[in-house]
Every structure is written in structure tokens, then in C-alpha cells.
Coordinates of N, CA and C in Angstrom, one line a residue:
M1 N -119.4 4.5 55.2 CA -120.7 4.0 55.1 C -120.8 3.0 54.9
G2 N -119.4 2.2 53.9 CA -119.5 0.7 53.2 C -120.3 0.8 52.1
D3 N -120.1 0.1 51.2 CA -120.4 -0.2 49.9 C -121.2 -0.5 49.9
I4 N -122.1 -0.5 48.9 CA -123.5 -1.3 48.7 C -123.4 -2.5 47.6
V5 N -124.5 -3.1 47.7 CA -124.1 -4.6 47.0 C -124.7 -4.6 45.9
V6 N -124.1 -4.9 45.2 CA -124.7 -5.1 43.2 C -124.6 -6.5 43.1
V7 N -125.8 -7.1 42.9 CA -125.8 -8.5 42.5 C -125.9 -8.7 41.4
R8 N -125.3 -9.5 40.5 CA -125.3 -9.6 38.8 C -125.6 -11.0 38.4
D9 N -126.5 -11.1 37.4 CA -127.0 -12.4 37.0 C -127.1 -12.3 35.2
G10 N -126.6 -13.0 34.7 CA -126.9 -13.6 33.2 C -125.0 -13.0 32.6
S11 N -125.2 -12.5 31.4 CA -123.8 -12.7 30.4 C -124.2 -11.8 29.2
G12 N -123.6 -10.8 29.1 CA -123.7 -10.1 28.5 C -123.3 -8.5 28.7
P13 N -123.4 -7.3 27.8 CA -123.4 -5.8 27.8 C -123.9 -5.7 29.7
E14 N -123.5 -4.9 30.7 CA -124.1 -4.5 31.3 C -125.4 -3.5 31.6
V15 N -126.3 -4.3 32.3 CA -127.9 -3.4 32.6 C -128.0 -3.3 34.2
L16 N -127.2 -1.9 34.4 CA -127.4 -1.2 35.8 C -128.8 -1.1 36.3
T17 N -129.6 -1.8 37.0 CA -130.9 -1.5 37.7 C -130.5 -0.6 39.4
V18 N -131.5 0.6 38.9 CA -131.8 1.0 40.7 C -133.2 1.1 40.9
H19 N -133.3 0.7 41.6 CA -134.8 0.5 42.5 C -135.1 1.6 43.2
G20 N -136.6 2.1 43.4 CA -136.9 3.2 44.3 C -137.2 2.7 45.1
G21 N -138.3 2.7 46.0 CA -139.0 2.2 47.5 C -139.1 0.7 47.4
A22 N -139.5 0.3 46.7 CA -140.0 -1.6 46.4 C -138.2 -1.8 46.3
G23 N -138.1 -3.1 47.0 CA -136.8 -3.5 46.7 C -136.5 -3.9 45.3
P24 N -135.4 -4.7 44.9 CA -134.8 -5.1 43.6 C -135.9 -6.4 42.7
R25 N -135.9 -7.1 43.9 CA -137.0 -8.8 43.3 C -138.3 -8.4 42.7
T26 N -139.1 -7.2 43.5 CA -140.5 -7.0 43.3 C -140.4 -5.8 41.9
T27 N -139.7 -4.9 41.5 CA -139.0 -3.8 41.1 C -138.6 -4.4 39.7
W28 N -138.0 -5.3 39.5 CA -137.0 -6.2 38.2 C -137.0 -7.7 38.1
G29 N -138.2 -8.6 38.9 CA -138.5 -9.3 39.0 C -138.9 -10.1 37.5
A30 N -139.8 -9.4 37.0 CA -140.1 -9.6 35.1 C -138.9 -9.6 34.1
L31 N -137.9 -8.8 34.7 CA -136.8 -8.7 33.5 C -136.0 -9.5 33.7
A32 N -136.4 -10.9 34.3 CA -135.3 -11.9 34.5 C -135.1 -12.7 33.2
A33 N -135.6 -12.9 32.0 CA -136.0 -13.5 31.1 C -134.3 -13.0 29.9
L34 N -134.0 -11.3 30.4 CA -133.1 -10.6 29.7 C -131.8 -11.3 30.2
A35 N -131.6 -12.3 31.1 CA -130.2 -12.4 31.6 C -129.7 -13.5 31.0
D36 N -130.6 -14.3 29.9 CA -130.0 -14.7 28.7 C -129.1 -14.0 28.0
R37 N -128.6 -12.3 27.9 CA -128.2 -11.8 27.0 C -127.8 -10.5 27.4
W38 N -127.8 -10.5 28.4 CA -127.4 -8.7 29.2 C -127.0 -9.5 30.8
T39 N -126.1 -9.0 31.3 CA -126.2 -8.7 32.7 C -126.6 -8.0 33.1
L40 N -127.3 -9.0 34.2 CA -128.4 -7.7 35.0 C -127.7 -7.4 35.8
A41 N -127.3 -6.1 36.3 CA -126.6 -5.8 37.6 C -127.5 -4.7 38.9
H42 N -127.7 -5.8 39.8 CA -129.3 -5.3 40.5 C -128.7 -4.2 41.9
V43 N -128.7 -2.9 41.8 CA -128.1 -2.2 42.7 C -129.3 -2.5 43.8
H44 N -128.7 -2.8 44.9 CA -129.7 -2.6 46.4 C -129.2 -1.6 47.1
R45 N -130.1 -0.4 47.2 CA -129.4 0.9 47.9 C -130.0 0.8 49.0
R46 N -128.9 1.8 50.2 CA -129.2 1.3 51.0 C -130.2 1.3 52.3
G47 N -130.0 0.8 53.2 CA -131.2 -0.1 53.7 C -132.3 -0.9 53.3
Y48 N -131.8 -1.7 52.1 CA -132.3 -2.7 51.7 C -130.9 -3.6 51.8
P49 N -131.2 -4.9 52.3 CA -130.0 -5.8 52.7 C -130.0 -6.4 50.8
P50 N -129.1 -7.2 50.8 CA -127.6 -7.0 51.8 C -126.8 -5.7 51.8
S51 N -127.1 -4.6 51.5 CA -126.3 -3.5 51.5 C -126.7 -3.0 52.9
P52 N -125.9 -1.8 53.4 CA -126.0 -1.4 54.5 C -126.9 -0.3 54.8
P53 N -127.1 -0.3 56.1 CA -128.4 0.8 56.3 C -127.8 2.4 55.7
P54 N -128.8 3.3 55.8 CA -128.2 4.3 55.3 C -127.7 4.9 56.7
R55 N -127.1 6.1 56.3 CA -126.5 7.0 58.1 C -127.7 7.9 57.9
G56 N -128.6 7.9 58.6 CA -129.5 8.8 59.4 C -130.9 8.6 57.8
R57 N -130.9 8.8 56.8 CA -132.0 8.8 56.3 C -131.3 8.0 54.8
Q58 N -132.6 7.8 53.9 CA -132.8 7.7 52.8 C -132.2 9.1 51.7
D59 N -131.1 9.2 51.3 CA -130.8 10.3 49.9 C -130.8 10.1 49.0
F60 N -131.3 10.9 48.1 CA -131.0 10.6 46.6 C -129.4 11.2 46.1
E61 N -129.2 12.2 46.9 CA -127.6 12.4 46.9 C -126.8 10.9 47.0
T62 N -127.2 10.5 48.1 CA -126.3 9.5 49.0 C -126.0 8.6 47.6
D63 N -127.3 8.0 47.6 CA -127.4 7.3 46.0 C -126.4 7.4 45.2
A64 N -126.5 8.7 44.5 CA -125.9 9.6 43.7 C -124.5 9.3 43.5
L65 N -123.5 9.4 44.9 CA -122.4 8.6 45.4 C -122.2 7.7 45.3
D66 N -123.2 6.6 45.5 CA -122.7 5.5 45.3 C -123.1 4.5 44.1
L67 N -123.8 5.4 43.4 CA -123.8 5.0 41.9 C -122.3 5.3 41.2
A68 N -121.7 6.2 41.6 CA -120.6 6.7 40.6 C -120.0 5.9 40.2
P69 N -119.1 4.8 41.0 CA -117.8 3.9 41.0 C -118.3 3.0 40.0
L70 N -120.1 2.4 40.0 CA -120.7 1.7 39.1 C -120.7 2.2 37.9
L71 N -120.5 3.6 37.5 CA -120.5 3.3 35.9 C -119.3 3.6 35.3
A72 N -118.2 2.7 35.5 CA -117.2 2.8 35.4 C -116.8 2.1 34.3
G73 N -118.0 1.5 33.8 CA -117.7 0.3 32.6 C -119.0 0.9 31.6
R74 N -119.1 1.7 32.0 CA -120.2 2.5 30.9 C -121.4 1.6 30.4
P75 N -122.5 1.4 31.9 CA -123.6 0.4 31.5 C -125.0 1.3 31.0
H76 N -125.8 0.5 30.3 CA -127.1 1.0 30.3 C -127.9 1.1 31.5
V77 N -128.4 1.9 32.1 CA -129.1 2.4 33.6 C -130.4 2.1 33.5
V78 N -130.9 1.5 34.1 CA -132.4 1.3 33.9 C -132.7 1.8 35.2
A79 N -133.9 3.1 35.8 CA -134.0 3.0 36.8 C -135.5 3.3 37.2
H80 N -135.9 3.4 38.6 CA -137.3 3.0 39.0 C -137.7 4.0 40.0
S81 N -138.4 5.0 39.8 CA -139.3 6.2 41.2 C -138.1 6.8 42.0
Y82 N -138.2 6.8 42.9 CA -137.3 7.6 44.2 C -135.7 6.5 43.2
G83 N -135.7 5.9 42.9 CA -134.4 5.7 42.1 C -133.7 6.8 40.9
V84 N -134.8 7.0 40.3 CA -134.6 7.9 39.3 C -134.0 9.2 40.1
L85 N -134.1 9.6 40.7 CA -133.4 10.7 40.7 C -131.9 10.7 41.6
G86 N -131.3 9.2 42.1 CA -130.0 9.4 42.4 C -129.2 9.4 40.8
T87 N -129.9 8.6 39.8 CA -129.5 8.2 38.6 C -129.3 9.3 37.8
L88 N -130.1 10.2 37.9 CA -130.1 11.6 37.0 C -128.6 12.4 37.7
L89 N -129.1 12.2 38.8 CA -127.5 13.5 39.8 C -126.1 12.3 39.4
A90 N -126.0 10.9 39.0 CA -125.0 10.9 38.8 C -124.7 10.7 37.7
A91 N -125.8 10.6 36.3 CA -125.6 11.0 35.3 C -124.8 12.0 34.9
A92 N -125.5 12.9 35.6 CA -125.2 14.4 35.0 C -123.4 14.6 35.5
A93 N -123.2 14.3 36.8 CA -122.0 14.0 37.5 C -120.7 13.5 36.5
A94 N -121.3 12.6 35.7 CA -120.3 11.7 34.6 C -121.1 11.2 33.8
P95 N -121.5 12.0 33.0 CA -122.7 11.5 31.4 C -121.8 10.4 30.6
G96 N -119.9 10.5 30.6 CA -119.8 9.9 29.2 C -119.7 8.3 30.4
G97 N -120.4 8.3 31.8 CA -120.5 7.2 32.1 C -121.4 6.0 31.7
V98 N -122.4 6.8 31.1 CA -124.0 6.0 30.9 C -123.9 5.8 29.5
R99 N -124.4 4.4 28.6 CA -124.5 4.4 27.6 C -126.0 4.6 27.2
S100 N -126.9 4.6 28.4 CA -128.4 5.3 27.7 C -129.0 5.1 29.5
L101 N -130.0 5.7 29.2 CA -131.2 6.2 30.7 C -132.1 5.2 30.2
T102 N -133.1 4.5 30.9 CA -134.3 4.4 31.1 C -135.1 4.9 32.3
L103 N -135.5 5.3 32.3 CA -136.5 6.0 33.4 C -137.7 5.7 33.4
I104 N -138.2 5.2 34.8 CA -139.3 5.2 34.8 C -140.4 5.7 36.1
E105 N -141.2 6.5 35.8 CA -142.1 7.1 36.7 C -141.3 7.7 38.4
P106 N -140.7 8.7 37.2 CA -140.1 9.4 38.3 C -140.4 10.2 39.2
P107 N -140.8 10.8 40.6 CA -141.3 12.0 41.5 C -140.7 13.1 40.9
L108 N -140.6 13.6 39.9 CA -139.6 14.9 39.6 C -141.0 16.1 39.4
T109 N -141.9 16.2 40.6 CA -143.1 16.9 40.2 C -143.0 18.7 40.0
Y110 N -141.7 19.1 40.1 CA -141.4 20.0 39.5 C -141.1 20.8 38.3
L111 N -141.7 19.3 37.6 CA -141.5 19.9 36.1 C -142.7 19.9 35.8
V112 N -144.2 20.1 36.4 CA -144.9 20.3 35.8 C -145.4 21.0 36.9
A113 N -145.0 22.2 37.5 CA -145.3 22.9 38.9 C -147.1 22.9 39.1
D114 N -147.3 23.4 37.7 CA -148.7 23.6 37.8 C -150.1 23.2 37.5
D115 N -149.8 21.9 37.4 CA -150.9 21.0 37.2 C -151.5 20.5 38.6
P116 N -152.4 20.4 39.1 CA -152.9 19.8 40.4 C -153.0 18.7 40.6
D117 N -152.9 17.7 39.4 CA -152.6 16.5 39.7 C -151.3 16.1 40.3
V118 N -150.5 16.4 39.5 CA -149.1 16.6 40.0 C -148.4 17.5 41.5
A119 N -148.9 18.3 41.5 CA -148.8 18.9 42.7 C -149.6 18.6 43.8
R120 N -150.4 17.6 44.1 CA -150.8 16.7 44.8 C -150.5 15.5 45.2
L121 N -150.0 15.1 44.2 CA -148.7 13.8 43.9 C -147.6 13.7 45.2
G122 N -146.8 15.5 44.2 CA -145.7 15.8 45.3 C -146.3 16.2 47.2
R123 N -147.0 16.5 47.0 CA -147.4 17.0 48.6 C -147.7 15.9 49.3
I124 N -148.6 15.1 48.9 CA -148.8 13.6 49.9 C -147.8 13.0 50.1
G125 N -146.9 12.6 49.0 CA -145.5 12.1 49.1 C -144.6 13.1 49.7
D126 N -143.9 13.8 49.7 CA -143.5 14.1 50.7 C -143.9 14.3 52.6
A127 N -145.3 14.1 52.2 CA -145.7 14.2 53.5 C -145.9 12.6 54.4
V128 N -145.8 11.7 53.3 CA -145.9 9.9 53.8 C -144.3 10.3 54.6
L129 N -143.3 10.7 53.5 CA -142.0 10.8 53.7 C -141.8 11.1 55.1
D130 N -142.2 12.8 54.8 CA -141.8 13.0 56.3 C -142.6 12.2 57.8
H131 N -143.6 11.7 57.7 CA -144.6 11.8 59.0 C -144.9 10.1 59.1
G132 N -144.7 9.1 57.4 CA -144.4 7.9 57.8 C -145.7 7.3 58.2
M133 N -145.9 6.5 58.9 CA -147.8 5.9 59.6 C -148.1 6.7 59.8
D134 N -147.8 8.0 60.9 CA -148.4 9.3 61.5 C -148.7 9.9 60.1
A135 N -149.0 10.0 59.0 CA -149.4 11.2 57.8 C -151.0 10.4 57.7
D136 N -151.7 12.1 57.2 CA -153.4 11.5 57.0 C -153.4 10.2 57.0
P137 N -154.2 9.0 57.0 CA -154.2 8.0 56.6 C -155.2 7.6 55.1
A138 N -156.1 8.9 54.9 CA -156.6 8.7 54.0 C -155.3 8.8 52.2
E139 N -154.4 10.2 52.7 CA -153.6 10.5 52.2 C -152.3 9.2 52.0
L140 N -152.5 8.6 53.0 CA -151.6 7.6 53.2 C -151.6 6.4 52.4
R141 N -152.8 6.3 52.0 CA -153.5 5.0 51.2 C -153.6 5.8 49.9
E142 N -154.0 7.1 49.9 CA -153.8 7.5 48.3 C -152.6 7.3 47.8
F143 N -151.4 7.6 48.3 CA -149.9 7.5 48.1 C -149.7 6.2 47.6
L144 N -149.5 5.1 48.5 CA -149.5 3.6 48.2 C -150.2 3.2 47.1
R145 N -151.4 3.9 46.8 CA -151.8 3.0 45.8 C -151.1 3.4 44.1
L146 N -150.9 5.3 44.4 CA -150.0 5.8 43.4 C -148.5 5.1 43.5
A147 N -148.2 4.4 44.3 CA -146.7 4.1 44.6 C -146.8 2.3 44.2
G148 N -147.9 2.0 43.9 CA -148.1 0.6 43.6 C -148.5 -0.5 44.8
A149 N -148.4 -0.1 46.2 CA -148.8 -0.9 46.9 C -149.8 -1.6 47.0
S150 N -150.1 -2.6 47.5 CA -151.5 -3.4 47.0 C -152.7 -3.0 48.4
V151 N -153.1 -2.4 48.6 CA -154.1 -1.8 49.6 C -155.7 -1.5 49.8
G152 N -156.0 -2.4 50.3 CA -157.6 -2.1 50.1 C -157.9 -1.2 51.5
D153 N -159.5 -1.6 52.1 CA -159.8 -0.8 53.1 C -159.5 -1.3 54.4
G154 N -158.9 -2.5 54.5 CA -159.0 -3.0 55.6 C -157.5 -2.4 56.4
P155 N -156.7 -3.1 57.4 CA -155.4 -2.9 57.8 C -154.7 -3.1 56.6
L156 N -153.5 -2.1 56.8 CA -152.3 -2.3 55.7 C -151.9 -3.7 56.2
P157 N -151.1 -4.0 54.8 CA -150.5 -5.4 54.9 C -149.1 -5.0 55.3
A158 N -148.5 -5.8 56.1 CA -147.5 -5.6 56.9 C -146.0 -5.3 56.6
G159 N -145.9 -5.9 54.9 CA -144.7 -5.9 54.4 C -145.0 -4.1 53.7
V160 N -146.2 -3.4 53.8 CA -146.7 -2.4 53.3 C -146.3 -1.1 54.1
V161 N -146.6 -1.7 55.7 CA -145.9 -0.7 56.8 C -145.0 -1.3 57.1
A162 N -144.1 -1.9 56.5 CA -142.6 -2.0 56.4 C -142.0 -1.4 55.5
G163 N -142.7 -0.8 54.3 CA -141.8 -0.2 53.4 C -142.0 1.5 53.6
V164 N -143.1 1.8 54.9 CA -143.7 3.2 54.8 C -142.1 3.9 56.0
R165 N -142.3 2.6 57.3 CA -141.5 2.8 58.1 C -140.0 3.0 57.7
R166 N -139.8 2.2 56.8 CA -138.0 2.3 56.0 C -138.0 3.8 55.2
A167 N -138.7 4.2 54.7 CA -139.3 5.1 53.5 C -139.3 6.7 54.9
H168 N -139.8 6.5 55.8 CA -139.9 7.5 57.0 C -138.7 8.4 57.1
G169 N -138.7 9.6 57.1 CA -137.3 10.2 57.2 C -136.4 10.2 55.6
S170 N -136.9 10.1 55.2 CA -136.2 10.0 53.4 C -135.9 11.2 53.2
R171 N -135.1 12.1 52.3 CA -134.9 13.2 51.8 C -136.4 13.5 50.7
P172 N -137.0 14.6 51.3 CA -137.8 14.9 50.0 C -137.5 14.8 48.2
T173 N -138.5 14.3 48.0 CA -138.5 14.5 46.4 C -138.5 15.9 45.7
S174 N -139.2 16.5 46.5 CA -139.2 17.9 45.8 C -138.1 18.7 46.3
E175 N -137.0 18.2 46.7 CA -135.6 18.9 46.9 C -135.1 18.3 45.5
A176 N -135.2 17.2 45.2 CA -134.4 17.0 43.4 C -134.4 18.1 42.7
R177 N -133.1 18.3 42.2 CA -133.1 19.3 40.9 C -132.0 18.5 40.1
P178 N -131.6 17.5 39.4 CA -130.8 17.1 38.3 C -130.7 18.3 37.4
R179 N -129.3 18.0 37.0 CA -129.2 18.5 36.1 C -129.8 17.9 34.5
L180 N -130.4 18.3 34.4 CA -131.1 17.6 33.1 C -130.7 18.2 32.0
D181 N -130.2 19.2 32.0 CA -130.0 20.1 30.5 C -128.3 19.3 30.4
V182 N -127.7 18.9 31.9 CA -126.3 18.5 31.1 C -126.4 17.0 30.3
V183 N -127.6 16.5 31.0 CA -127.8 15.0 30.3 C -127.6 14.9 29.0
R184 N -128.9 16.1 28.5 CA -129.4 16.3 27.4 C -128.2 16.7 26.6
D185 N -127.3 17.4 26.9 CA -126.3 18.2 26.0 C -125.2 17.1 26.2
A186 N -125.5 15.7 26.9 CA -124.5 14.8 26.7 C -124.8 13.8 25.4
G187 N -125.7 14.3 25.2 CA -126.5 13.3 23.9 C -126.8 11.8 24.6
I188 N -127.1 11.4 25.7 CA -127.2 10.4 26.4 C -129.2 9.6 25.7
P189 N -128.9 8.4 25.3 CA -130.2 7.9 24.4 C -131.1 8.0 26.1
V190 N -132.4 8.3 25.6 CA -133.2 8.7 26.7 C -134.3 7.8 26.8
L191 N -135.2 6.9 27.3 CA -135.8 6.2 27.1 C -136.9 6.9 28.4
V192 N -138.1 7.5 28.5 CA -139.3 7.5 29.8 C -140.6 6.9 29.6
A193 N -140.3 5.4 30.7 CA -141.4 4.8 30.4 C -142.5 5.0 31.8
S194 N -144.0 5.2 31.5 CA -144.9 5.1 32.4 C -145.7 4.0 32.3
G195 N -146.7 4.2 33.1 CA -147.9 2.9 33.5 C -149.5 3.0 32.8
A196 N -149.6 4.2 33.1 CA -150.9 4.7 32.3 C -152.0 4.4 33.5
H197 N -151.7 4.5 34.5 CA -152.3 4.0 35.7 C -152.8 5.6 36.6
A198 N -151.8 6.5 36.4 CA -152.2 7.7 36.9 C -151.8 9.2 36.0
A199 N -152.6 10.3 35.8 CA -152.3 11.4 35.0 C -151.1 12.2 35.6
A200 N -150.8 12.2 36.9 CA -149.6 12.9 37.4 C -148.5 12.0 36.9
H201 N -148.4 11.2 37.2 CA -146.8 10.2 36.7 C -146.9 10.1 35.1
E202 N -148.2 10.5 34.6 CA -148.1 10.5 32.9 C -147.6 12.0 32.4
R203 N -147.9 13.0 33.1 CA -147.4 14.0 32.8 C -146.1 14.7 33.2
I204 N -145.5 13.9 34.1 CA -144.2 13.8 34.8 C -143.2 13.4 33.4
C205 N -143.9 12.1 33.4 CA -142.8 11.6 32.2 C -142.9 11.8 31.0
D206 N -143.9 12.8 30.6 CA -144.0 13.6 29.2 C -142.6 14.8 29.3
A207 N -142.9 15.2 30.6 CA -142.3 16.7 30.6 C -141.1 16.4 31.0
L208 N -140.3 15.0 31.7 CA -139.3 14.6 31.3 C -138.3 14.5 29.9
A209 N -138.9 13.5 29.3 CA -139.3 13.2 28.2 C -138.8 14.8 27.1
D210 N -139.4 15.2 27.1 CA -139.6 16.3 26.6 C -138.1 17.4 27.2
A211 N -137.6 17.3 28.1 CA -136.5 17.8 28.8 C -135.3 17.2 28.2
L212 N -135.6 16.0 28.1 CA -134.1 15.1 28.1 C -134.1 14.7 26.8
G213 N -135.0 15.2 25.5 CA -135.1 15.2 24.4 C -135.0 13.1 23.9
G214 N -136.1 12.8 24.9 CA -135.9 11.2 25.2 C -136.6 10.7 24.3
E215 N -137.0 9.4 24.0 CA -138.1 8.5 23.5 C -138.8 8.5 24.8
R216 N -140.6 8.3 24.8 CA -141.2 7.8 25.5 C -142.0 6.4 25.4
S217 N -142.5 5.8 26.3 CA -143.1 4.3 26.4 C -144.0 4.2 27.1
V218 N -145.2 4.1 26.7 CA -146.7 4.0 27.7 C -147.1 2.3 27.9
H219 N -146.7 1.4 29.1 CA -147.2 0.1 29.0 C -148.3 -0.1 30.5
P220 N -149.1 -0.1 30.0 CA -150.4 -0.4 31.1 C -150.5 -2.0 31.5
G221 N -151.0 -2.0 32.8 CA -150.8 -3.3 33.0 C -150.6 -3.9 34.6
A222 N -149.6 -3.0 35.1 CA -149.1 -3.6 36.2 C -148.4 -2.1 37.0
G223 N -149.4 -0.9 37.1 CA -149.2 0.0 37.7 C -148.0 0.7 38.0
H224 N -147.6 1.2 39.3 CA -146.3 1.9 38.9 C -145.5 0.9 39.0
F225 N -145.6 -0.3 38.8 CA -144.3 -0.9 38.7 C -143.9 -1.6 37.0
V226 N -143.8 -0.7 36.5 CA -144.0 -0.6 34.9 C -143.2 -1.9 34.5
A227 N -141.9 -2.3 35.1 CA -141.3 -3.0 34.4 C -141.9 -4.6 34.3
A228 N -143.3 -4.8 34.5 CA -143.9 -5.7 35.2 C -145.5 -6.1 34.1
A229 N -145.3 -4.6 33.2 CA -146.4 -4.3 32.5 C -146.0 -5.6 31.2
P230 N -146.8 -5.7 30.5 CA -147.1 -6.7 28.9 C -146.5 -5.8 28.2
G231 N -145.6 -6.2 27.1 CA -144.6 -5.4 26.2 C -143.4 -4.5 26.9
F232 N -143.0 -4.3 28.4 CA -142.1 -3.7 28.3 C -140.6 -4.1 28.2
T233 N -140.9 -5.6 28.8 CA -139.3 -6.0 28.5 C -139.0 -5.7 27.2
E234 N -139.8 -6.3 26.2 CA -139.3 -6.4 25.2 C -138.8 -4.9 24.3
R235 N -139.4 -3.9 24.9 CA -139.4 -2.7 24.3 C -138.4 -2.2 24.9
L236 N -137.7 -2.0 26.2 CA -136.4 -1.8 26.8 C -135.4 -2.9 25.8
E237 N -135.6 -3.8 25.7 CA -134.0 -4.5 24.9 C -134.1 -4.2 23.9
A238 N -134.8 -3.7 22.6 CA -135.0 -3.0 21.8 C -134.2 -1.7 21.7
F239 N -135.0 -1.1 22.9 CA -134.0 0.3 23.2 C -132.2 0.2 23.3
L240 N -132.2 -0.9 24.3 CA -130.6 -0.9 24.7 C -129.9 -1.5 23.0
R241 N -131.2 -2.6 22.4 CA -130.4 -2.7 21.6 C -129.8 -1.7 20.0
E242 N -130.8 -0.4 20.6 CA -130.7 0.4 19.4 C -129.6 1.3 19.7
N243 N -128.9 1.0 20.9 CA -127.8 2.0 21.7 C -126.8 1.7 22.3
G244 N -126.3 0.3 21.6 CA -124.9 -0.5 21.7 C -125.0 -1.8 22.5
T245 N -124.3 -2.7 21.9 CA -124.1 -3.8 22.9 C -122.6 -3.8 23.0

């Protein structure tokens, strides 16, 4: 299928970033100042130029295979949303290749299966991936807001429509079952972060931090794009320094 592209910036220990449904610039732009002290290695998942398109659909298992060779240097890994799924699969397959994990609002709804807010997030998320722009209009807008898109009551912005179409047909997040026990037993330091904008995301992140024995951090102010929230960059850098430079 061809290799994915990783764009590196800065100098120092490597921090590998794995975006979700939005591209690297939108997801990680607020971390730019870290390039003075760290090498920011921005993964471009398949379908996000300059990486090649996916063969058939977005798939977190393909993401995991793409990430595997990038762990050879034992980087810190910071992942967001759908990107967390492939990241956890890759980390479980080669736990010795990960110096630390920072995981931001992943759609691991099975962790809190009995919570109605979480169940709804999972249901409408899978519906949008399955039906794209043909999903129920109200549920589509609800999901887009939870996913950090800027949408009002009028026509959806062209960039948002393009994102929905790119995600259409992706492997459903409900199928992801990463081996959290392997990651925890390997002793990988973990930070789980959220943005205090949706109860479902908070409960998933609480459960994930508990399952991995990780630290928990909440940063309001930027919705789903937690990396842009006030205080997140400082908290991330402190966590990275605590766990090896």
C-alpha cells in the first residue's frame, strides 16, 4: 500500500503524534512550542496527504501496522480520538517500543457499556461512519459537535462535509478491543486526557485510565481538541519529562 508519511519538526527526544479524524495541523498545532525541546513526529494516517489513501477504508488495524516500524526508536506516543485505537493495538503488539502513552478522548465505548451517554456516543458514531452524509441529520450534527467540529444550524461547512466523506465507511470503533492488560502489565507510563465537554468522553477516559493504571488529566476550553486547551502542553511536557528524555 505504500508507507505513510511522518513529518518531523524540532530536536530532542521523539514524540510521535497520531491524529484521529482531523488532520495533524488541526489536532496538534498548539503543541508547536515543544519543538524547541522535543522532536515532534507527526504521523499522517492513510487518507491524509501526503500519505497515500487507504485501500478500501480507514481501519485502526491498518493504522497499527503502519505505526509498528515507527516504534523502533522507542518514542513517547501521543494519540487522539480514532488514532488511539491503532496506537493501543501497536503498543500491545510491541510494548517495549513505547516510552510513554498519552491518550486523548478515544472512542472506546465498550469500557463503559452500561452508561447511556456512552452507549449513545458509540451508536451515533458508528452510524456516521456507516452512513456518512446520509446519517440522520440531527444525529450527524450531534456527533460532529462531540467530535469537535464547528457546526451551527445552517449548512455544514465544506471542510466538515469533506471530513465526514473521508470517514464514511471507516471500520466501526465498536469493533476495537485493544489488549489493555498487555499495555498495563508492561508498565508503560500512561496519561489519559479529556476536555470536560461531554460526559461520555469523561467516563470513557476515567475507565481507560483505571484499566491501564494511568494518570488522569482534564483540560477544559477546546472541546474534543484537548491538545489546544489551556494548560495541556505544560501538563504533557511534565509527563514526558517524568518518563524519560
